[in-house]
mmCIF file of C-alpha atoms in Angstrom:
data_model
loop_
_atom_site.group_PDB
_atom_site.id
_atom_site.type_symbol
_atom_site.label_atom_id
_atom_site.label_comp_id
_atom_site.label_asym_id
_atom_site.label_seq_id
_atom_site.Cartn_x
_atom_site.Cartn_y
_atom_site.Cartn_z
ATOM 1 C CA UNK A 28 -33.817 25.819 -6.507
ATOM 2 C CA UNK A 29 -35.184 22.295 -8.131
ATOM 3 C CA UNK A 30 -35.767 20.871 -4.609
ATOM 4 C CA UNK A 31 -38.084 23.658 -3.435
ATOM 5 C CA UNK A 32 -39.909 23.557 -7.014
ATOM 6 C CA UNK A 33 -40.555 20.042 -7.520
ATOM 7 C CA UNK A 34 -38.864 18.098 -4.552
ATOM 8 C CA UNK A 35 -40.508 15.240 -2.896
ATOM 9 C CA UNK A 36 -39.507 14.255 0.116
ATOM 10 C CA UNK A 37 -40.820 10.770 0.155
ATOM 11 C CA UNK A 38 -38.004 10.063 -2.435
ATOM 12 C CA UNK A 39 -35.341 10.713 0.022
ATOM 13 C CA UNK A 40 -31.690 10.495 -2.253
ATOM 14 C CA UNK A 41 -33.972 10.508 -5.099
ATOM 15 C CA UNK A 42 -35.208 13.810 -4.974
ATOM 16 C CA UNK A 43 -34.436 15.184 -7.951
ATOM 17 C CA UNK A 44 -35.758 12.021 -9.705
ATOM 18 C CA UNK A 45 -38.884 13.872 -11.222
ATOM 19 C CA UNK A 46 -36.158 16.813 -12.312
ATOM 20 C CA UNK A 47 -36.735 18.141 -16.479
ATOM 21 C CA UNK A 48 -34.987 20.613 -18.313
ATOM 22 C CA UNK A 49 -38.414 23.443 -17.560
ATOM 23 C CA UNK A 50 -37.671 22.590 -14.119
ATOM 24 C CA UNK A 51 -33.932 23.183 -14.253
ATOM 25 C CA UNK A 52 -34.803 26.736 -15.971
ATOM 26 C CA UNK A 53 -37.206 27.589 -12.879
ATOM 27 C CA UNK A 54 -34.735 26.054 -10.805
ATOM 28 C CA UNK A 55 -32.441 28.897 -11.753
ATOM 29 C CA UNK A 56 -34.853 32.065 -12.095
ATOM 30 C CA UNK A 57 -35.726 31.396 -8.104
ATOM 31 C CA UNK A 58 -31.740 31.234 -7.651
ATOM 32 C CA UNK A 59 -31.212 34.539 -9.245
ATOM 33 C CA UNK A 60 -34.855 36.360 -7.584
ATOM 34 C CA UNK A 61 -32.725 35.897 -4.684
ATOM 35 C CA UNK A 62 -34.489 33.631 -2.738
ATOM 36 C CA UNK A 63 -32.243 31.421 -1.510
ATOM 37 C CA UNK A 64 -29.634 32.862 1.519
ATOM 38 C CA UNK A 65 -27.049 30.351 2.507
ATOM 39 C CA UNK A 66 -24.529 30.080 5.505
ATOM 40 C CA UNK A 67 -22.422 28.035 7.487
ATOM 41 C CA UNK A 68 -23.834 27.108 10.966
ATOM 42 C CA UNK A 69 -22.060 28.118 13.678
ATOM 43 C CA UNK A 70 -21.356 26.204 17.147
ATOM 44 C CA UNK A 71 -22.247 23.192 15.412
ATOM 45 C CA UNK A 72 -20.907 19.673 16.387
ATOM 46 C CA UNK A 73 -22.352 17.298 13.538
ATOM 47 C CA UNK A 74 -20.720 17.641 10.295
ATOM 48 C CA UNK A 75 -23.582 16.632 8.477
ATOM 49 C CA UNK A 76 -26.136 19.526 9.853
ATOM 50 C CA UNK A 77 -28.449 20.886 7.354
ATOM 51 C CA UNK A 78 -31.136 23.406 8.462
ATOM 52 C CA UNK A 79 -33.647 24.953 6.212
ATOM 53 C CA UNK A 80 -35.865 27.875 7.389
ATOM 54 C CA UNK A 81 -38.784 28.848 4.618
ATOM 55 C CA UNK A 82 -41.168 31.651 4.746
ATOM 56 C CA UNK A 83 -43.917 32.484 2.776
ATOM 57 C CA UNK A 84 -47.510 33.343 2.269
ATOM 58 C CA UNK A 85 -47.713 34.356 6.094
ATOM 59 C CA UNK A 86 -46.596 31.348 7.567
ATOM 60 C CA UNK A 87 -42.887 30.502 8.199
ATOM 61 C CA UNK A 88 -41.506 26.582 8.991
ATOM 62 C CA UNK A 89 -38.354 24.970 9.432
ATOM 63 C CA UNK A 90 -36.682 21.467 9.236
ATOM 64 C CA UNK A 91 -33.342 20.398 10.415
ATOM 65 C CA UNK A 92 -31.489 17.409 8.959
ATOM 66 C CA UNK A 93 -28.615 16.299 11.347
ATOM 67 C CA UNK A 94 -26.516 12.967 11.419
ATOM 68 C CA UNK A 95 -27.692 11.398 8.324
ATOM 69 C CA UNK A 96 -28.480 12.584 5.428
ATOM 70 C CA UNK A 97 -32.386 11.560 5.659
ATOM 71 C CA UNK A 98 -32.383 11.958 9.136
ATOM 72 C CA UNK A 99 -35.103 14.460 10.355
ATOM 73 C CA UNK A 100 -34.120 15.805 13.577
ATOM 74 C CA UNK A 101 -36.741 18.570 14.239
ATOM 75 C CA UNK A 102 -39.549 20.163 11.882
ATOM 76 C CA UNK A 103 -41.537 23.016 13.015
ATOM 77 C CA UNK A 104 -44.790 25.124 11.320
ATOM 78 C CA UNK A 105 -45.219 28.465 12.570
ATOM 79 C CA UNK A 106 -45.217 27.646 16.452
ATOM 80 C CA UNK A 107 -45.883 24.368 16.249
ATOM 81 C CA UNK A 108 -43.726 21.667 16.641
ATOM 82 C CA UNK A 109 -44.362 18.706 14.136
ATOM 83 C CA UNK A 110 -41.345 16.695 15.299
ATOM 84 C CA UNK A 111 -38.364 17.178 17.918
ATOM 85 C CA UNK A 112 -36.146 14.180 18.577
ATOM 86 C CA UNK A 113 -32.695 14.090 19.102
ATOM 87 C CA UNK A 114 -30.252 13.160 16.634
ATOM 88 C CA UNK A 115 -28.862 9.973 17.820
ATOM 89 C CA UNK A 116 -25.887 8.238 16.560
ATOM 90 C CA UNK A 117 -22.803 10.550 15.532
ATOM 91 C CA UNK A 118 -21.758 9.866 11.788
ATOM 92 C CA UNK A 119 -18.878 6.809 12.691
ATOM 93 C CA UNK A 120 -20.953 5.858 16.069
ATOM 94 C CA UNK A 121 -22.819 2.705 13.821
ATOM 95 C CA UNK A 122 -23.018 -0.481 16.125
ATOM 96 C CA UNK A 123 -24.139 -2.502 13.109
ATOM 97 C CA UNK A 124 -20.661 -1.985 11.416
ATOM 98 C CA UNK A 125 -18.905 -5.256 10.740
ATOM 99 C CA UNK A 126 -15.307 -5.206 12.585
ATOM 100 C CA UNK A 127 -13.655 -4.977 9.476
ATOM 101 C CA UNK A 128 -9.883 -5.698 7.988
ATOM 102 C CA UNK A 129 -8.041 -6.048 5.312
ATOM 103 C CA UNK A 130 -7.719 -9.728 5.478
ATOM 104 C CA UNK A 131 -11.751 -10.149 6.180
ATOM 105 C CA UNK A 132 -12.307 -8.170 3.311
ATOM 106 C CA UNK A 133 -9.928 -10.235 0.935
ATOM 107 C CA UNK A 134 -10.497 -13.787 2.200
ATOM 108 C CA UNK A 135 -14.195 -13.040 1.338
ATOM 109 C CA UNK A 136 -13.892 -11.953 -1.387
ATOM 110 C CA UNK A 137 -11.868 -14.270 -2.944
ATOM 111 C CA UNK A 138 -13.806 -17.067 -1.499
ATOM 112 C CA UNK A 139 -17.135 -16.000 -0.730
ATOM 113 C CA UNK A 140 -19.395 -18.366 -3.710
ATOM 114 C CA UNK A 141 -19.959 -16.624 -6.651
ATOM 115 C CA UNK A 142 -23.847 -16.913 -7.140
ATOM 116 C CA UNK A 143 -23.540 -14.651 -3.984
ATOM 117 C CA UNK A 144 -21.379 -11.659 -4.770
ATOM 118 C CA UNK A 145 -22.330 -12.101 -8.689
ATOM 119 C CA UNK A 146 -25.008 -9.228 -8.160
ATOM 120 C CA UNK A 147 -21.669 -6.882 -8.139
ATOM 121 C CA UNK A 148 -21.809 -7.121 -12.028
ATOM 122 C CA UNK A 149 -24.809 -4.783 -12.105
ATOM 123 C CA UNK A 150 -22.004 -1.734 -10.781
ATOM 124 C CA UNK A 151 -20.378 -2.131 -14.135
ATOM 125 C CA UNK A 152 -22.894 -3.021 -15.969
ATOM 126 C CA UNK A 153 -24.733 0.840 -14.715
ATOM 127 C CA UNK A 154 -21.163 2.815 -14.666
ATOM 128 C CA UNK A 155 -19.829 1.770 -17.775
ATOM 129 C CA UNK A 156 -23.175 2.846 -19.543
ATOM 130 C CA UNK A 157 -23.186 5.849 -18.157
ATOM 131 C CA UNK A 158 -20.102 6.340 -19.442
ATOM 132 C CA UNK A 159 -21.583 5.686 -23.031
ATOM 133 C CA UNK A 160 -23.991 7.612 -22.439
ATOM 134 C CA UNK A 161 -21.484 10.418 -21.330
ATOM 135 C CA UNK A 162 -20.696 10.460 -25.010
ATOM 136 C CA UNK A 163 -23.636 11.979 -26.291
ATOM 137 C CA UNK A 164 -23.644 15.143 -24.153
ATOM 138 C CA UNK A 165 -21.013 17.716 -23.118
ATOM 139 C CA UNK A 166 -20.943 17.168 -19.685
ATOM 140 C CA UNK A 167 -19.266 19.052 -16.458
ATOM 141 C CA UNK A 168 -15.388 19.734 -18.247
ATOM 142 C CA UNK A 169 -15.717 16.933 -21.021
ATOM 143 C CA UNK A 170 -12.498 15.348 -19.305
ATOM 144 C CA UNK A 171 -13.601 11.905 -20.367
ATOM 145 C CA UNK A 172 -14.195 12.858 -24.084
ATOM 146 C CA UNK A 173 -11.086 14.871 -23.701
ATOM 147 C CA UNK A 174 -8.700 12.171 -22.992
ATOM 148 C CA UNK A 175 -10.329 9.906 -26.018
ATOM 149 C CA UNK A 176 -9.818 12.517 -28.271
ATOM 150 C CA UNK A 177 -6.553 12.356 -30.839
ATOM 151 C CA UNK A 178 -4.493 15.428 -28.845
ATOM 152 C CA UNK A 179 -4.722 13.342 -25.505
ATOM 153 C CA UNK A 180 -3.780 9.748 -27.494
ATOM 154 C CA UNK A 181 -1.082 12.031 -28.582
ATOM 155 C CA UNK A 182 -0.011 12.626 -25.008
ATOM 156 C CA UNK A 183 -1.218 9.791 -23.295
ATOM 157 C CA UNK A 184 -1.210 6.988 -26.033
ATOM 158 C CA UNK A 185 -4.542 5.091 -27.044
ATOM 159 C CA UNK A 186 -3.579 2.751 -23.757
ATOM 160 C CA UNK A 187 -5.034 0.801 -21.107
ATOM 161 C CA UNK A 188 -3.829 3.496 -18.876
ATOM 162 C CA UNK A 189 -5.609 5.826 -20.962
ATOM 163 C CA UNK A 190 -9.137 4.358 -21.446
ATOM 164 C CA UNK A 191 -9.415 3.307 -17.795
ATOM 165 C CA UNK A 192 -9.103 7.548 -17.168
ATOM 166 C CA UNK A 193 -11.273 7.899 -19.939
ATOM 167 C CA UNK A 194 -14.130 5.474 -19.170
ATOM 168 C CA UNK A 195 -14.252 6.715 -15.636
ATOM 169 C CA UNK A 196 -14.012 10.225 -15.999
ATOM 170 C CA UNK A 197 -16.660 9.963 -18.716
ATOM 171 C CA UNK A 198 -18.945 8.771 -15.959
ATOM 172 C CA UNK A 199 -18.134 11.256 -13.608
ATOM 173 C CA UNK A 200 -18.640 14.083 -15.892
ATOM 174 C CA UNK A 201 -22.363 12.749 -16.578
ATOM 175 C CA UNK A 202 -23.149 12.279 -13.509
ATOM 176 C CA UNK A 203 -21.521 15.353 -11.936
ATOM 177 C CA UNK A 204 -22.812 17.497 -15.023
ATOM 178 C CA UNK A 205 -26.567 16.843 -15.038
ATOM 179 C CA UNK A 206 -26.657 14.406 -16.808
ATOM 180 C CA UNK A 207 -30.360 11.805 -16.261
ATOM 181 C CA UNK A 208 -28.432 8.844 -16.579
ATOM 182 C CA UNK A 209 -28.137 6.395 -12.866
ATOM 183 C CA UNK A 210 -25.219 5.067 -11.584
ATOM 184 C CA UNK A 211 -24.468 2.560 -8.560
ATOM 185 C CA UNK A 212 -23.240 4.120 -5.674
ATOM 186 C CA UNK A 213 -20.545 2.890 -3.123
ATOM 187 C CA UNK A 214 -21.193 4.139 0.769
ATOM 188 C CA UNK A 215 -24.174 6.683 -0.446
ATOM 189 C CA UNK A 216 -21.758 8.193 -3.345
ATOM 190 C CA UNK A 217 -22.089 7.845 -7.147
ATOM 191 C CA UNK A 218 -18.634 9.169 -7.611
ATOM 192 C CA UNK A 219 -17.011 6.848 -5.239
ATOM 193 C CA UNK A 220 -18.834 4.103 -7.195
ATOM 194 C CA UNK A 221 -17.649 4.982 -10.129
ATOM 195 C CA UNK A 222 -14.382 5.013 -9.238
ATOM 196 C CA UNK A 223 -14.383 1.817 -7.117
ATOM 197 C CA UNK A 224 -15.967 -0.137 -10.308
ATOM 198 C CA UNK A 225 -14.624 1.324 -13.304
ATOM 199 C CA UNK A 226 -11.104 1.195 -13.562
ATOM 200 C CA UNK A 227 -10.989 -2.695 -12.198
ATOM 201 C CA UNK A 228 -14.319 -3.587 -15.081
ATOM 202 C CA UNK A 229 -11.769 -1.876 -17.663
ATOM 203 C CA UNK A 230 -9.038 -3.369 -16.533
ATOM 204 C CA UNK A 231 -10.321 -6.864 -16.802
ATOM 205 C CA UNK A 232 -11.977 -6.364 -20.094
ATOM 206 C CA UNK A 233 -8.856 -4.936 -21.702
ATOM 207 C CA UNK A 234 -6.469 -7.753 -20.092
ATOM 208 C CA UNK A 235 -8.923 -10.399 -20.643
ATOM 209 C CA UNK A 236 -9.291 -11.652 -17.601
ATOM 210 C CA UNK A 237 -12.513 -14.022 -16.474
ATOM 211 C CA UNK A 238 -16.279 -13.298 -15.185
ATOM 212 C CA UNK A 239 -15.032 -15.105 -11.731
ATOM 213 C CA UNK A 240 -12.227 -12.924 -12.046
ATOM 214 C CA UNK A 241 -13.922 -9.402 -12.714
ATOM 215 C CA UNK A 242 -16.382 -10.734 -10.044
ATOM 216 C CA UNK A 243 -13.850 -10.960 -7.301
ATOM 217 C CA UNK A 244 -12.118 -8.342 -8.188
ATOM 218 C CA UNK A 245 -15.064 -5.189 -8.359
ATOM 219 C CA UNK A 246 -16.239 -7.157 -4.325
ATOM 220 C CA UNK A 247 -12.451 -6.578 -3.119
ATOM 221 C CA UNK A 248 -12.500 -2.849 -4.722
ATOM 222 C CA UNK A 249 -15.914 -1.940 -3.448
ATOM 223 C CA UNK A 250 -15.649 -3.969 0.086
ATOM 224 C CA UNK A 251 -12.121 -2.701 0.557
ATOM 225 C CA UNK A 252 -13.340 1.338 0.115
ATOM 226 C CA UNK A 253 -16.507 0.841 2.391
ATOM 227 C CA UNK A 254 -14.175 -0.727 5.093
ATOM 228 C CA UNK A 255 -12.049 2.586 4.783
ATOM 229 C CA UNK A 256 -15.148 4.434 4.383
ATOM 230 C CA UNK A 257 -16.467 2.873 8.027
ATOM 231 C CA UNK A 258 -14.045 4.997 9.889
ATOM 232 C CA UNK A 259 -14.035 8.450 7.893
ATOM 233 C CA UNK A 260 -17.706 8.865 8.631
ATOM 234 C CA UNK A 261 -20.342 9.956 6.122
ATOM 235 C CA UNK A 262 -18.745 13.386 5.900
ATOM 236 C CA UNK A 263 -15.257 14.249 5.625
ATOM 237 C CA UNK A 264 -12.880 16.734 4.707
ATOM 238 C CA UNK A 265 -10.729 13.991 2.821
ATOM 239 C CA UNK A 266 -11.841 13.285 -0.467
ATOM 240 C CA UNK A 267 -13.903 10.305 -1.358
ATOM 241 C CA UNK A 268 -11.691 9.554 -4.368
ATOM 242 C CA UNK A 269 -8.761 8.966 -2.566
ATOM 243 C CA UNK A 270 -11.116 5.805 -0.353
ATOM 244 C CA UNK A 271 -12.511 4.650 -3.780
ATOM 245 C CA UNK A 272 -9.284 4.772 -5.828
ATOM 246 C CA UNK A 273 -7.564 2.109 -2.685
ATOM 247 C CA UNK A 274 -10.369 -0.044 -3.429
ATOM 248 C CA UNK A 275 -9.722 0.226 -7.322
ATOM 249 C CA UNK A 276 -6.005 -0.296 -6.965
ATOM 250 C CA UNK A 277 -6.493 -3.483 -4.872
ATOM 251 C CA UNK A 278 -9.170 -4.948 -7.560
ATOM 252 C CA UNK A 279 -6.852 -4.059 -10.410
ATOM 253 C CA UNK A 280 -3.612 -5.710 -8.445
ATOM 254 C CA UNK A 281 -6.255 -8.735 -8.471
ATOM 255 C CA UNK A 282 -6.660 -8.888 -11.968
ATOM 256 C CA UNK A 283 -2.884 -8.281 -12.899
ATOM 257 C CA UNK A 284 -2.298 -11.695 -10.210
ATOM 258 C CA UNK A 285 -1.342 -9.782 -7.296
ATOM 259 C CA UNK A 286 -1.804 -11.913 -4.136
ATOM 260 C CA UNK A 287 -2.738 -10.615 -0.827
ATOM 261 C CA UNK A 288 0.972 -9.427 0.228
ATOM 262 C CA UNK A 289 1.200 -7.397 -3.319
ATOM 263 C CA UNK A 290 -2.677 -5.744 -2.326
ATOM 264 C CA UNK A 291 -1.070 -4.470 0.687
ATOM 265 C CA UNK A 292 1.601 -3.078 -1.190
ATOM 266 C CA UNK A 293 -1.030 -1.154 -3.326
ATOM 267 C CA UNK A 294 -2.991 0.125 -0.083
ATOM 268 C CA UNK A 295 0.224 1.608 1.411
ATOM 269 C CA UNK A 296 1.657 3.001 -2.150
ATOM 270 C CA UNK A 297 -1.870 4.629 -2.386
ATOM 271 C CA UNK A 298 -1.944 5.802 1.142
ATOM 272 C CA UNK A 299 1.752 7.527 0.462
ATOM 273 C CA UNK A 300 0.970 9.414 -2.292
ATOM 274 C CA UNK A 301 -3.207 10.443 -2.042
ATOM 275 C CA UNK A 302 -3.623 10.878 1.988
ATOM 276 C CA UNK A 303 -4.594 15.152 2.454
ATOM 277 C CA UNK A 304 -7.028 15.212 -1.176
ATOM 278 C CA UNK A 305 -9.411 17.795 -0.043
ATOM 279 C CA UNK A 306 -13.221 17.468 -0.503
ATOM 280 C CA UNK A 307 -14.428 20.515 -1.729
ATOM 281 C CA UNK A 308 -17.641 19.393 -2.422
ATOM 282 C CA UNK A 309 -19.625 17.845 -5.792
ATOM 283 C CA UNK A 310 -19.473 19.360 -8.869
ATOM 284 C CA UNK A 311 -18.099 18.865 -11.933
ATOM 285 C CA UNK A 312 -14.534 18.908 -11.254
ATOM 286 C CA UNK A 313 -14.449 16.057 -9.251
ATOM 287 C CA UNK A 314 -13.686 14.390 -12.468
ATOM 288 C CA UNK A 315 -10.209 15.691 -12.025
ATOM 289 C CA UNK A 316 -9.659 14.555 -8.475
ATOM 290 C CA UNK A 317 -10.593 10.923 -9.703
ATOM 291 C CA UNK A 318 -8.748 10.571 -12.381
ATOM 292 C CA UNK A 319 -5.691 11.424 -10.295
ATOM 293 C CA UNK A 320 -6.929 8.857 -8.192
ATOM 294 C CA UNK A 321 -7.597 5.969 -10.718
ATOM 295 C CA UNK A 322 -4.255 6.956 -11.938
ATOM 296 C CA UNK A 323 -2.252 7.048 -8.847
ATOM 297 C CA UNK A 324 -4.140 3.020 -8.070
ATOM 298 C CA UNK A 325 -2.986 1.737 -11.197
ATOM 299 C CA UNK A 326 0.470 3.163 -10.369
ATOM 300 C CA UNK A 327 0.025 2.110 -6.810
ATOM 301 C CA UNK A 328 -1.020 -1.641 -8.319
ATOM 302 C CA UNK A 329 1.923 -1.675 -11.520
ATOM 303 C CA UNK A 330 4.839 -1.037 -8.111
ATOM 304 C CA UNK A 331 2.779 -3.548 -5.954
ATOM 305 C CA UNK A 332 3.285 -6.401 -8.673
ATOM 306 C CA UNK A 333 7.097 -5.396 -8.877
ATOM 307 C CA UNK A 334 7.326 -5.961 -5.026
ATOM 308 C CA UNK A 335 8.129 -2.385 -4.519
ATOM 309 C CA UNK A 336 5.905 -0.193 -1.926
ATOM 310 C CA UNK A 337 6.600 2.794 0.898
ATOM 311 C CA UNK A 338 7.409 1.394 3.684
ATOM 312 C CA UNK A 339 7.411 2.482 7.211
ATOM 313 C CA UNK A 340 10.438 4.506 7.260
ATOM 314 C CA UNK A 341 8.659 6.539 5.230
ATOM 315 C CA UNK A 342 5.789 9.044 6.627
ATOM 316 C CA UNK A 343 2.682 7.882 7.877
ATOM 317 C CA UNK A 344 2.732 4.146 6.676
ATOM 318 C CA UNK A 345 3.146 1.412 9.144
ATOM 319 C CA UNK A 346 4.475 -2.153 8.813
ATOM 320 C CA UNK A 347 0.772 -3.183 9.636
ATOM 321 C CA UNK A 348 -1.431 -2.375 6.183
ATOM 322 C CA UNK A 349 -4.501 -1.851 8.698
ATOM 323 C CA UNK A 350 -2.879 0.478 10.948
ATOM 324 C CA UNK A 351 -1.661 2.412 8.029
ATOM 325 C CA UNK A 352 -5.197 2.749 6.859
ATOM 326 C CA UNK A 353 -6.111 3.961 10.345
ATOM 327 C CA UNK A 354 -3.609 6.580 10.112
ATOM 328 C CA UNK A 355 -5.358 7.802 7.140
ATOM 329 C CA UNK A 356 -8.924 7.386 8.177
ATOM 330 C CA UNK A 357 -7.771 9.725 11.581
ATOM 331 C CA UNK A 358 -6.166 11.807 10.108
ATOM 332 C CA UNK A 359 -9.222 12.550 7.242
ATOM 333 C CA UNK A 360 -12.025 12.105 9.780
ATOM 334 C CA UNK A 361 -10.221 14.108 12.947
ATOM 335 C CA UNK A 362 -7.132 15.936 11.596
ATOM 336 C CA UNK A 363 -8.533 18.003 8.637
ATOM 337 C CA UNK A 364 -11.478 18.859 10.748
ATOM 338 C CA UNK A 365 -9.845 22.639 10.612
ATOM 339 C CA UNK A 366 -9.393 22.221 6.704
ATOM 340 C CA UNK A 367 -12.861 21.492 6.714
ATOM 341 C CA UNK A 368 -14.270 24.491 8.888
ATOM 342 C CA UNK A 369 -12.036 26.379 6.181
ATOM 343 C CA UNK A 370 -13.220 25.031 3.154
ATOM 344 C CA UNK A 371 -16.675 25.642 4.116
ATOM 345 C CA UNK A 372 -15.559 29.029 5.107
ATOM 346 C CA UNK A 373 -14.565 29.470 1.684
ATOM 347 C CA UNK A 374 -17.238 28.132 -0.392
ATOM 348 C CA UNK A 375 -20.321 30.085 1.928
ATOM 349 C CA UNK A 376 -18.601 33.334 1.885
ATOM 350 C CA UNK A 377 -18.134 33.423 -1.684
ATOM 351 C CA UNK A 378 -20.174 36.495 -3.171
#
């Protein structure tokens, strides 16, 4: 396990950072000396609970992560106790969130001054290159190169539709495969910046639209999924994809001259169609669930410009576009907590 071979813990998310391919080989001889025994905590109320027991040379310590996830509740060396605290806040108990809705997040970001939100450039400027990048390596299941290569133009076309899948999947499969290339995250997740930045930057480069414009746009997408992302919690059984890919659709329904009414159209289309995506946890085929994402937005965005949306007749949308994105936050954060226990069931008992 890299971690345990080369880990530092004063990097916190950036543990890996000092990771090399004669790490990665170690990395995998202490995996298969069978070193490493995991399983799912029982009995236990946080769903982000990690707890890591280590023995060795005589000695035998533990450390117990629990709420956040660089949030050291309790570490203990032989019988000593080098910290016990409690955990604090549960993972959606944050009084520092902004009261948040979908009308906040649009009216600033279409008229918040630009020298303010113009730092949001530096998302596509990091995702897009990673999807360049992406191009020199076979990474996770190449479904980026695979839909830019002649079979998939076949299928697809050589479209807008088709390098927006293509350009974010690339970056997915880098950064999901291995690959030592950094991208900028949205609510502590790569993919869901990705997916949040690189369908709208595409977008607007292939439809020409302005800097102003592309600005606006990627601070609607990325404000829009960390306002979702506020009631989900940290952890969730729904997928991240399906949070990001709402924030992508409203950015892109921007850039095609959607006004606020058509954005709510996009948010409830999205909600219709996306709401139960399973999180399953990160690997490589989480290029998959985004590009069904990014292509269910830009559907989403395409109906939402032709006034047409799901309306609440229909399932769990509401007339009200932030009570329909309540009914998928509770439904993701409380609802699937079952689907959850029995994903988890599923991936630990796996021999």
């Amino acid at each position: 396990m890299v971690c345990a071979l080369i880990g530092k813990s004063e990097y916190q998310l950036e543990v890996l950072k000092d990771v090399c391919p004669e790490a990665i080989e170690k990395g995998k001889q202490y995996i298969d000396e069978g070193r490493i025994d995991i399983q799912l905590k029982q009995d236990c109320c946080d769903k982000l609970y990690v707890e890591a027991l280590c023995e060795g040379n005589g000695h035998r310590s533990s450390a117990v992560i629990q709420g956040s996830h660089t949030h050291f509740v309790s570490v203990t060396r032989d019988d000593e106790v080098l910290l016990d605290e409690q955990a604090g806040k549960s993972d959606r108990d944050d009084s520092s969130d902004i009261a948040l809705n979908l009308r906040l997040v649009y009216d600033f970001a279409m008229q918040a001054p630009l020298d303010e939100i113009s730092f949001i450039l530096e998302t596509r400027d990091y995702n897009l290159k990673a999807a360049q990048e992406s191009l020199k390596g076979n990474y996770g299941h190449c479904l980026g190169k695979t839909m830019d290569r002649p079979l998939s133009h076949g299928i697809f076309g050589n479209t807008i539709f088709s390098r927006i899948l293509s350009k974010t999947a690339l970056a997915t499969d880098a950064r999901m495969g291995g690959a030592l290339i950094p991208v900028m995250s949205n609510s502590g997740s790569g993919n869901q910046g990705i997916c949040a930045t690189n369908p709208v930057a595409v977008y607007a480069m292939e439809n020409e639209n302005t800097e102003e414009e592309l600005i606006r746009a990627l601070t609607l997408s990325h404000l829009t999924a960390i306002y979702i992302k506020q009631s989900l919690g940290k952890l969730s059984a729904l997928c991240g994809c399906v949070v990001a890919s709402i924030g992508s659709s409203c950015g892109i329904t921007y850039l095609m001259g959607g006004d606020f009414g058509r954005i709510c159209y996009a948010v409830k289309n999205m909600i219709a169609n996306l709401t139960g995506m399973i999180c399953d946890g990160a690997k490589p085929s989480c290029a998959l669930k985004i590009a069904s994402g990014v292509s269910t937005a830009l559907l989403s965005a395409v109906l939402a410009m032709e006034g047409r949306h799901v309306t609440s007749a229909e399932g769990i949308i509401d007339d009200d576009v932030d009570r329909s994105i309540r009914n998928l936050t509770v439904i993701g954060a409380d609802a699937m907590c079952t689907t959850d226990q029995m994903v988890l069931d599923i991936m630990t008992g796996k021999k």
